[in-house]
Coordinates of N, CA, C and O in Angstrom, one line a residue:
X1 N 92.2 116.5 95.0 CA 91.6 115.5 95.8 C 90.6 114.7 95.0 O 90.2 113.6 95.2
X2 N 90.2 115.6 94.2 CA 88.7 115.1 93.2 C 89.6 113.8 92.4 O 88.7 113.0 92.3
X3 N 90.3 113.5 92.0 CA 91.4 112.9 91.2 C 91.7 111.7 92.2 O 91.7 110.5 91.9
X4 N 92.1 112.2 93.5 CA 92.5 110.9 94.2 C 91.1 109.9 94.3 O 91.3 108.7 94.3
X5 N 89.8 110.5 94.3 CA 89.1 110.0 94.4 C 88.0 108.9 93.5 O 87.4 107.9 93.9
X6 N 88.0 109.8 91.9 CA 88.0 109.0 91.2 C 88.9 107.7 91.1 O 88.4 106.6 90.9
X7 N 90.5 107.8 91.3 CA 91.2 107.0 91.5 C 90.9 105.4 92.4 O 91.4 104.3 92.0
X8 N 90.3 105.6 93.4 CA 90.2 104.5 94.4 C 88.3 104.3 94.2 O 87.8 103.5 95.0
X9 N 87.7 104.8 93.6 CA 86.3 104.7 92.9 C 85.1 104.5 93.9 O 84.3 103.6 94.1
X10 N 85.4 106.1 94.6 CA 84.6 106.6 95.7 C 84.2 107.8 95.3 O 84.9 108.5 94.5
X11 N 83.3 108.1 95.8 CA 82.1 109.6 95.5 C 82.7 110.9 96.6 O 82.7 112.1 96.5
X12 N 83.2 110.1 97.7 CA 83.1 111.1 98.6 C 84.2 110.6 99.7 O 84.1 109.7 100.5
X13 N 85.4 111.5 99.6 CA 86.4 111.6 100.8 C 85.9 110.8 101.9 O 86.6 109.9 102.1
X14 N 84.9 110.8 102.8 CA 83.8 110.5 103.7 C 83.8 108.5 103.9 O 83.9 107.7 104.9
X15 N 83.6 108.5 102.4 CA 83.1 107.3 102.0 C 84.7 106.1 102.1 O 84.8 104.9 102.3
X16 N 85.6 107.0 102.0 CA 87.1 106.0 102.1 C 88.1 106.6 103.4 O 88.2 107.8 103.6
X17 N 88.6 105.6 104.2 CA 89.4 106.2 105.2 C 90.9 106.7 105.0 O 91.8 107.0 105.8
X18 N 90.7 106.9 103.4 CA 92.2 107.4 103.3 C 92.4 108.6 102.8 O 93.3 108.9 102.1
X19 N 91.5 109.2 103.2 CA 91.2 110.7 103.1 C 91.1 111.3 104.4 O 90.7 112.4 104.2
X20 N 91.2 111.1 105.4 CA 91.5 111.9 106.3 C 93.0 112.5 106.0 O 93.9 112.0 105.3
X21 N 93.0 113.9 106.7 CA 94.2 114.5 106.1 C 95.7 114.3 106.2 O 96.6 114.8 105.5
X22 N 95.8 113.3 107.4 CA 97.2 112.6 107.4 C 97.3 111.8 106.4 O 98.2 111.9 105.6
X23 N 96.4 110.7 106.5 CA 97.0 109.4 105.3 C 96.5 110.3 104.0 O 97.3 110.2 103.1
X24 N 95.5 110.9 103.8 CA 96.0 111.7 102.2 C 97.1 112.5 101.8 O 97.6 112.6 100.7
X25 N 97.6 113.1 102.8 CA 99.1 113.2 102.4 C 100.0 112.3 102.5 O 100.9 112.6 101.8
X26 N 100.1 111.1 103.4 CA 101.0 109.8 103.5 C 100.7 109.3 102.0 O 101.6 109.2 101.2
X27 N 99.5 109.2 101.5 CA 98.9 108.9 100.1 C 99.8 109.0 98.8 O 100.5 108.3 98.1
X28 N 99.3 110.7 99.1 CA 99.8 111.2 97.8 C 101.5 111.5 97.7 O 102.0 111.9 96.6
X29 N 102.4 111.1 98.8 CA 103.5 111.3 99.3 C 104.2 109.8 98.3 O 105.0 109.8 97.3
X30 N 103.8 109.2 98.8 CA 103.7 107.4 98.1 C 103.6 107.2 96.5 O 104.4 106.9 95.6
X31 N 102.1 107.5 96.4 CA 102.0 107.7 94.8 C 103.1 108.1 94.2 O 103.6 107.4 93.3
X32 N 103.7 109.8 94.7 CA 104.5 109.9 94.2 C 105.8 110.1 94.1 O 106.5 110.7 93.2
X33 N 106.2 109.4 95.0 CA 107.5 108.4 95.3 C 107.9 107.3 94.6 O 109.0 106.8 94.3
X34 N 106.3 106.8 94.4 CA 106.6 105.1 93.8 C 106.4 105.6 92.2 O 106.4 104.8 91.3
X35 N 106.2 106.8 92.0 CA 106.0 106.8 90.7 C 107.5 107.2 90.0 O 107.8 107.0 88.8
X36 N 108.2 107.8 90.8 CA 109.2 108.2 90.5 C 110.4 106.8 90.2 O 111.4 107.1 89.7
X37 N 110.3 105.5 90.3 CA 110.7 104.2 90.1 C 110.2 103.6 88.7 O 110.7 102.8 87.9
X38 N 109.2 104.2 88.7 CA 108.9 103.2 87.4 C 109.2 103.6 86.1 O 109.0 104.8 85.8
X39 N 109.8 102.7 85.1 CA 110.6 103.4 84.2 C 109.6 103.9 82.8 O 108.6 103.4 82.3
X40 N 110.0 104.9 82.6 CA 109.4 105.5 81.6 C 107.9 106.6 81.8 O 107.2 107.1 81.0
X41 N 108.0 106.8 83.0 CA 107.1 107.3 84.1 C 107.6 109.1 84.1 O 106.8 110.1 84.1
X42 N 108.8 109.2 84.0 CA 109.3 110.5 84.6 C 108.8 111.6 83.0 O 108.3 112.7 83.0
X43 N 109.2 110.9 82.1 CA 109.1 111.2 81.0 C 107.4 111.2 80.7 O 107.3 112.1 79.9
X44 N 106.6 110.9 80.8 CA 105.1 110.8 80.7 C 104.8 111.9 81.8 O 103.8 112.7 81.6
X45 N 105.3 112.0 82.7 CA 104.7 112.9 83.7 C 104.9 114.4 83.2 O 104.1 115.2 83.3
X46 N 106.5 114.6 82.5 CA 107.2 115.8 81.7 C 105.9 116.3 80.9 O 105.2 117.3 81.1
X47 N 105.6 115.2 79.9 CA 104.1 115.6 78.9 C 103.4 116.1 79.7 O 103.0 117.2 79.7
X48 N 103.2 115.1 80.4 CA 101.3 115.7 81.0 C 101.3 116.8 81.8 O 100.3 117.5 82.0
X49 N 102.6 117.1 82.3 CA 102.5 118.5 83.3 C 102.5 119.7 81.9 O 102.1 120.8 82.2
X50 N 102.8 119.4 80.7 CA 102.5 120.5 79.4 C 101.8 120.6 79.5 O 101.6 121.7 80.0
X51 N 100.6 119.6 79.3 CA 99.0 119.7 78.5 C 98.8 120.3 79.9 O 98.7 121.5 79.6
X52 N 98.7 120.2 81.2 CA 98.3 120.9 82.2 C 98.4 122.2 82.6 O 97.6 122.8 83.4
X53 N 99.6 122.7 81.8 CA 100.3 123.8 82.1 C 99.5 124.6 80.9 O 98.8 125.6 81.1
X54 N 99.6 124.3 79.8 CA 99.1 124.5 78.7 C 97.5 125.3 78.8 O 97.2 126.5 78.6
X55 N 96.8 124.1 79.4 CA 94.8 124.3 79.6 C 95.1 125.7 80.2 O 94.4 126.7 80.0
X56 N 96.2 125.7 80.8 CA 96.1 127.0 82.3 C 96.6 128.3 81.8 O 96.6 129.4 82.3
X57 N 97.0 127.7 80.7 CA 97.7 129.3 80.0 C 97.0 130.1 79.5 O 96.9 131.3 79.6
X58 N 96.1 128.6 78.8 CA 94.8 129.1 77.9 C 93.7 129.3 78.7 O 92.6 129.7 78.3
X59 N 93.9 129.1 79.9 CA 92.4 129.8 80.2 C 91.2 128.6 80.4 O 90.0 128.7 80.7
X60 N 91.8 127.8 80.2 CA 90.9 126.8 80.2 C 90.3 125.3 81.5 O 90.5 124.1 81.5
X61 N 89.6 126.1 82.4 CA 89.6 125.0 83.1 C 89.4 123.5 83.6 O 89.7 122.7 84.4
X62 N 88.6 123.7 82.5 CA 87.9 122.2 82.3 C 89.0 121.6 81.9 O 89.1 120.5 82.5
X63 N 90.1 122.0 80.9 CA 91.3 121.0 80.2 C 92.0 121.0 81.5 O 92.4 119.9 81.7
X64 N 92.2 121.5 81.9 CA 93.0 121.9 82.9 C 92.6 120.6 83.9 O 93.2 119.5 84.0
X65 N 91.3 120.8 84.4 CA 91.4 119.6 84.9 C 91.1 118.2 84.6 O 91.2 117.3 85.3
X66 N 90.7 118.4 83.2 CA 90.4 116.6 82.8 C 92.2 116.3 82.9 O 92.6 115.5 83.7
X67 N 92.8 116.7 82.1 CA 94.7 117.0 82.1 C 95.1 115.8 82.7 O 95.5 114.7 82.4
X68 N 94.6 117.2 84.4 CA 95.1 116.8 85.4 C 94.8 115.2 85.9 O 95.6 114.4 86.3
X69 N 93.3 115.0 85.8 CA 92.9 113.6 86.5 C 93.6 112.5 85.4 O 94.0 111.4 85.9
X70 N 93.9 112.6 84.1 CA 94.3 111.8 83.4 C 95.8 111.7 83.5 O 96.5 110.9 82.8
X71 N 96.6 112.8 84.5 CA 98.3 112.6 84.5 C 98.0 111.5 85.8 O 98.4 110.4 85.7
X72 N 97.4 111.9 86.9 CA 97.1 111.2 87.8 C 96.6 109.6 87.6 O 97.0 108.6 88.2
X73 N 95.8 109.5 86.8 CA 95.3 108.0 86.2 C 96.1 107.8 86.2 O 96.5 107.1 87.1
X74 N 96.8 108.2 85.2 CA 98.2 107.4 84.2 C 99.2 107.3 85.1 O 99.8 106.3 84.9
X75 N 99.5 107.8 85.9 CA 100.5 107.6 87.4 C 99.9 106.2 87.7 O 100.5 105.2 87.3
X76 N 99.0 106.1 88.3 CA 98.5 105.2 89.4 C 98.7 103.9 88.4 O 99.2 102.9 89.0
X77 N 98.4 103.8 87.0 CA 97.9 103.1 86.4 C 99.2 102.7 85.5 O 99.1 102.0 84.5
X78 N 100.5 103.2 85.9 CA 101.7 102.9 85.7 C 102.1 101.9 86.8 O 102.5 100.7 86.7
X79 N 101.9 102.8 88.0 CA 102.6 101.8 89.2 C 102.0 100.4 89.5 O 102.6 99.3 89.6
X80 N 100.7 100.7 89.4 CA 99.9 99.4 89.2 C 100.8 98.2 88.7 O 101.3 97.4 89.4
X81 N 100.9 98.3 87.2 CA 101.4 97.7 86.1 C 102.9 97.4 86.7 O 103.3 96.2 86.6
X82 N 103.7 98.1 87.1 CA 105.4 97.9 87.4 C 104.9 97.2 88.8 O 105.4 96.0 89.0
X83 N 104.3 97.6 89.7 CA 103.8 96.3 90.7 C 103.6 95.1 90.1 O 104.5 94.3 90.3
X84 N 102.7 94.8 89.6 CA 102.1 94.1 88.7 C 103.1 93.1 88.0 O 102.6 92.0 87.6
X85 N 104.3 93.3 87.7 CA 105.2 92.9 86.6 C 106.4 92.2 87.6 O 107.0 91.2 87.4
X86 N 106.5 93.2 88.8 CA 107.5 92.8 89.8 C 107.1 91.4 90.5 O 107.7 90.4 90.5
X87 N 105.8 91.7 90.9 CA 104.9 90.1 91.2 C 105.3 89.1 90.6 O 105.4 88.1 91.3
X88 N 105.5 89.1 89.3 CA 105.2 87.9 88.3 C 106.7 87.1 88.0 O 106.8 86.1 87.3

Protein backbone atom coordinates (compact mmCIF):
# COMPACT_ATOMS: atom_id res chain seq x y z
CA UNK A 1 0.00 0.00 0.00
CA UNK A 2 3.08 2.19 0.95
CA UNK A 3 4.00 1.97 -2.90
CA UNK A 4 0.48 2.74 -4.13
CA UNK A 5 0.92 5.76 -2.24
CA UNK A 6 4.14 7.17 -3.06
CA UNK A 7 2.72 6.40 -6.51
CA UNK A 8 -0.23 9.07 -6.61
CA UNK A 9 2.09 11.47 -4.15
CA UNK A 10 0.16 11.27 -0.92
CA UNK A 11 1.49 10.75 2.71
CA UNK A 12 -1.43 9.06 3.92
CA UNK A 13 -4.23 6.53 2.58
CA UNK A 14 -6.58 9.16 4.56
CA UNK A 15 -5.40 11.88 2.46
CA UNK A 16 -6.68 10.15 -1.14
CA UNK A 17 -10.11 8.58 -1.74
CA UNK A 18 -8.76 5.76 -3.50
CA UNK A 19 -7.72 4.01 -0.72
CA UNK A 20 -10.65 3.02 0.81
CA UNK A 21 -10.58 -0.76 0.50
CA UNK A 22 -12.85 -1.36 -2.40
CA UNK A 23 -11.34 1.11 -4.93
CA UNK A 24 -7.81 0.00 -3.65
CA UNK A 25 -8.40 -3.13 -4.85
CA UNK A 26 -10.53 -1.90 -8.08
CA UNK A 27 -6.90 0.07 -8.17
CA UNK A 28 -4.53 -2.32 -7.96
CA UNK A 29 -6.85 -4.82 -10.11
CA UNK A 30 -6.40 -2.09 -13.14
CA UNK A 31 -2.85 -1.26 -12.67
CA UNK A 32 -2.43 -4.62 -13.15
CA UNK A 33 -4.41 -5.50 -15.93
CA UNK A 34 -3.41 -2.45 -17.89
CA UNK A 35 0.03 -3.41 -17.29
CA UNK A 36 -0.29 -6.62 -18.67
CA UNK A 37 -0.98 -4.68 -22.45
CA UNK A 38 1.86 -2.73 -22.63
CA UNK A 39 4.56 -4.09 -24.61
CA UNK A 40 7.70 -4.95 -23.15
CA UNK A 41 6.12 -4.67 -19.61
CA UNK A 42 5.70 -8.49 -18.98
CA UNK A 43 9.39 -8.98 -19.45
CA UNK A 44 10.45 -5.96 -16.97
CA UNK A 45 8.14 -7.25 -14.46
CA UNK A 46 9.93 -11.05 -14.86
CA UNK A 47 13.27 -8.90 -13.71
CA UNK A 48 11.94 -7.05 -10.97
CA UNK A 49 10.04 -9.89 -9.36
CA UNK A 50 14.09 -11.43 -9.22
CA UNK A 51 15.58 -8.50 -7.59
CA UNK A 52 12.43 -8.84 -5.20
CA UNK A 53 12.65 -12.31 -4.74
CA UNK A 54 16.29 -12.11 -4.47
CA UNK A 55 16.36 -9.08 -1.34
CA UNK A 56 13.98 -11.86 0.29
CA UNK A 57 16.22 -14.68 0.03
CA UNK A 58 18.85 -12.70 1.32
CA UNK A 59 17.38 -11.51 4.11
CA UNK A 60 17.16 -8.28 3.22
CA UNK A 61 14.35 -5.99 3.88
CA UNK A 62 15.01 -2.78 2.96
CA UNK A 63 16.05 -4.26 -0.75
CA UNK A 64 13.17 -6.02 -0.65
CA UNK A 65 11.23 -3.12 -0.38
CA UNK A 66 12.93 -0.32 -2.27
CA UNK A 67 12.68 -3.52 -5.21
CA UNK A 68 9.35 -3.57 -4.73
CA UNK A 69 8.28 0.26 -4.86
CA UNK A 70 10.65 0.61 -7.89
CA UNK A 71 8.77 -2.64 -9.88
CA UNK A 72 5.60 -0.75 -9.04
CA UNK A 73 6.98 2.79 -10.27
CA UNK A 74 8.16 1.22 -13.31
CA UNK A 75 4.62 -0.35 -13.86
CA UNK A 76 2.68 2.86 -13.42
CA UNK A 77 5.32 4.74 -15.26
CA UNK A 78 5.13 2.32 -18.24
CA UNK A 79 1.30 2.54 -18.52
CA UNK A 80 1.56 6.13 -18.24
CA UNK A 81 3.82 6.35 -21.27
CA UNK A 82 1.67 3.55 -23.55
CA UNK A 83 -1.35 5.81 -22.55
CA UNK A 84 0.50 8.59 -23.38
CA UNK A 85 1.65 7.33 -26.95
CA UNK A 86 -2.02 5.97 -27.71
CA UNK A 87 -3.26 9.72 -27.16
CA UNK A 88 -0.95 11.12 -29.63
Amino acid sequence: MKSFIVLLGTSSPKQNPVFCDEDHDQFSREVWISSLHVPGRVEKTVEEHKLILEAIKNRNPEKAEASMIAHLNNAVADIRASMKREEE
